[in-house]
mmCIF file of C-alpha atoms in Angstrom:
data_model
loop_
_atom_site.group_PDB
_atom_site.id
_atom_site.type_symbol
_atom_site.label_atom_id
_atom_site.label_comp_id
_atom_site.label_asym_id
_atom_site.label_seq_id
_atom_site.Cartn_x
_atom_site.Cartn_y
_atom_site.Cartn_z
ATOM 1 C CA ILE Z 441 0.020 0.015 0.002
ATOM 2 C CA SER Z 442 2.899 2.352 0.629
ATOM 3 C CA CYS Z 443 4.923 1.995 -2.594
ATOM 4 C CA ASP Z 444 4.786 0.596 -6.059
ATOM 5 C CA LYS Z 445 6.676 -2.736 -5.651
ATOM 6 C CA PRO Z 446 5.150 -5.357 -7.900
ATOM 7 C CA ALA Z 447 3.745 -8.633 -6.507
ATOM 8 C CA THR Z 448 6.784 -10.287 -8.077
ATOM 9 C CA TRP Z 449 9.168 -8.278 -5.809
ATOM 10 C CA GLY Z 450 11.585 -10.720 -4.230
ATOM 11 C CA GLY Z 451 11.778 -9.142 -0.810
ATOM 12 C CA GLN Z 452 9.776 -9.656 2.260
ATOM 13 C CA TRP Z 453 6.102 -8.507 2.719
ATOM 14 C CA HIS Z 454 4.793 -7.216 6.021
ATOM 15 C CA CYS Z 455 1.429 -6.566 7.613
ATOM 16 C CA SER Z 456 1.656 -2.819 7.979
ATOM 17 C CA HIS Z 457 -0.599 -0.955 10.445
ATOM 18 C CA PHE Z 458 -1.820 2.497 9.513
ATOM 19 C CA ARG Z 459 -1.978 3.298 13.235
ATOM 20 C CA SER Z 460 0.988 1.552 14.837
ATOM 21 C CA VAL Z 461 0.312 -1.226 17.458
ATOM 22 C CA GLY Z 462 2.269 0.954 19.862
ATOM 23 C CA ALA Z 463 -0.063 4.013 19.454
ATOM 24 C CA ALA Z 464 -3.346 1.987 19.020
ATOM 25 C CA ALA Z 465 -3.002 -1.575 20.242
ATOM 26 C CA HIS Z 466 -6.759 -1.883 20.162
ATOM 27 C CA LEU Z 467 -6.651 -1.624 16.386
ATOM 28 C CA ARG Z 468 -4.037 -4.340 16.019
ATOM 29 C CA PHE Z 469 -6.543 -6.798 14.456
ATOM 30 C CA ASN Z 470 -8.773 -4.276 12.653
ATOM 31 C CA LEU Z 471 -8.852 -5.170 8.972
ATOM 32 C CA TRP Z 472 -8.995 -1.473 7.895
ATOM 33 C CA ASN Z 473 -5.823 -0.819 9.830
ATOM 34 C CA MET Z 474 -3.829 -3.799 8.392
ATOM 35 C CA ASN Z 475 -2.445 -3.617 4.885
ATOM 36 C CA LYS Z 476 0.315 -5.364 2.842
ATOM 37 C CA SER Z 477 3.519 -3.369 2.689
ATOM 38 C CA CYS Z 478 7.045 -4.098 1.657
ATOM 39 C CA SER Z 479 9.565 -4.589 4.457
ATOM 40 C CA GLN Z 480 11.540 -1.542 3.430
ATOM 41 C CA CYS Z 481 8.544 0.869 3.734
ATOM 42 C CA ASN Z 482 7.295 -0.745 6.893
ATOM 43 C CA ALA Z 483 10.509 -1.204 8.833
ATOM 44 C CA HIS Z 484 12.759 1.535 7.471
ATOM 45 C CA LEU Z 485 10.299 4.290 6.460
ATOM 46 C CA SER Z 486 7.872 3.960 9.405
ATOM 47 C CA GLY Z 487 5.196 2.802 6.972
ATOM 48 C CA ASN Z 488 5.893 5.455 4.414
ATOM 49 C CA ILE Z 489 2.846 7.235 5.757
ATOM 50 C CA MET Z 490 2.886 10.078 3.194
ATOM 51 C CA VAL Z 491 2.031 7.522 0.516
ATOM 52 C CA TYR Z 492 0.179 5.119 2.757
ATOM 53 C CA ARG Z 493 -2.570 7.466 3.889
ATOM 54 C CA PRO Z 494 -3.793 8.626 0.434
ATOM 55 C CA ARG Z 495 -3.784 5.079 -0.802
ATOM 56 C CA LEU Z 496 -5.664 3.888 2.230
ATOM 57 C CA VAL Z 497 -8.281 6.575 1.530
ATOM 58 C CA GLU Z 498 -8.515 5.230 -2.033
ATOM 59 C CA LYS Z 499 -8.927 1.678 -0.691
ATOM 60 C CA ILE Z 500 -11.384 2.115 2.181
ATOM 61 C CA GLY Z 501 -12.639 5.689 1.896
ATOM 62 C CA ALA Z 502 -11.987 8.909 3.797
ATOM 63 C CA GLU Z 503 -14.726 8.210 6.366
ATOM 64 C CA LYS Z 504 -13.146 4.976 7.517
ATOM 65 C CA VAL Z 505 -9.636 6.501 7.538
ATOM 66 C CA ALA Z 506 -10.974 9.317 9.723
ATOM 67 C CA TRP Z 507 -12.536 6.786 12.034
ATOM 68 C CA LEU Z 508 -9.232 4.957 12.376
ATOM 69 C CA GLU Z 509 -7.442 8.234 13.075
ATOM 70 C CA ARG Z 510 -9.776 9.306 15.834
ATOM 71 C CA ASN Z 511 -10.531 5.919 17.403
ATOM 72 C CA GLN Z 512 -9.432 5.770 21.043
ATOM 73 C CA ASP Z 513 -11.660 2.944 22.167
ATOM 74 C CA LEU Z 514 -10.466 0.496 24.767
ATOM 75 C CA VAL Z 515 -10.899 -3.037 23.420
ATOM 76 C CA ARG Z 516 -10.472 -6.240 25.237
ATOM 77 C CA HIS Z 517 -10.280 -9.056 22.754
ATOM 78 C CA GLU Z 518 -12.170 -12.056 24.106
ATOM 79 C CA ILE Z 519 -11.115 -15.613 23.183
ATOM 80 C CA PRO Z 520 -14.119 -16.358 20.994
ATOM 81 C CA TYR Z 521 -13.375 -13.164 18.964
ATOM 82 C CA LEU Z 522 -9.772 -14.159 18.557
ATOM 83 C CA LYS Z 523 -10.755 -17.679 17.488
ATOM 84 C CA ARG Z 524 -13.115 -16.266 14.841
ATOM 85 C CA LEU Z 525 -10.435 -13.872 13.699
ATOM 86 C CA LYS Z 526 -7.941 -16.753 13.279
ATOM 87 C CA SER Z 527 -10.550 -18.699 11.306
ATOM 88 C CA VAL Z 528 -11.105 -15.671 8.949
ATOM 89 C CA PHE Z 529 -7.333 -15.233 8.383
ATOM 90 C CA THR Z 530 -6.785 -19.028 7.863
ATOM 91 C CA LYS Z 531 -9.507 -19.036 5.144
ATOM 92 C CA LYS Z 532 -7.979 -15.990 3.511
ATOM 93 C CA ALA Z 533 -4.464 -17.537 3.592
ATOM 94 C CA LYS Z 534 -5.715 -20.792 2.041
ATOM 95 C CA ARG Z 535 -7.476 -18.765 -0.762
ATOM 96 C CA LEU Z 536 -4.304 -16.858 -1.476
ATOM 97 C CA GLU Z 537 -2.197 -19.960 -1.472
ATOM 98 C CA LYS Z 538 -4.520 -21.540 -4.025
ATOM 99 C CA ARG Z 539 -4.499 -18.460 -6.194
ATOM 100 C CA TYR Z 540 -0.668 -18.284 -6.200
ATOM 101 C CA GLU Z 541 -0.060 -22.062 -6.727
ATOM 102 C CA GLY Z 542 -0.904 -21.559 -10.386
ATOM 103 C CA PHE Z 543 1.764 -18.875 -10.743
ATOM 104 C CA GLY Z 544 4.480 -21.378 -9.855
ATOM 105 C CA ALA Z 545 3.257 -23.760 -12.488
ATOM 106 C CA CYS Z 546 3.168 -20.945 -15.113
ATOM 107 C CA ALA Z 547 6.698 -19.920 -14.280
ATOM 108 C CA ALA Z 548 8.004 -23.507 -14.765
ATOM 109 C CA MET Z 549 6.648 -23.692 -18.237
#
């Protein structure tokens, strides 16, 4: 989200938080707050926020970004919620793995 590296970039990808976990731990598992970012932007440029924010507005809309920016709720994640969250991400990961399995076969041809 914070640069133009292609999906074929050979480096490491991170889950980048728009509002850092240190500043907003309650948004750690919020899907609007979590986005794919290259390791360079995330680790060395503090998320490259000058590019991140406008692209996040494009992705989820200004209203949701504003909500993230002002959200100061205290959240206690209960076990059932975390189990449901794990299930959602497991399904997403399996779907992505299946989608990208075909790319390896194409590259071998």
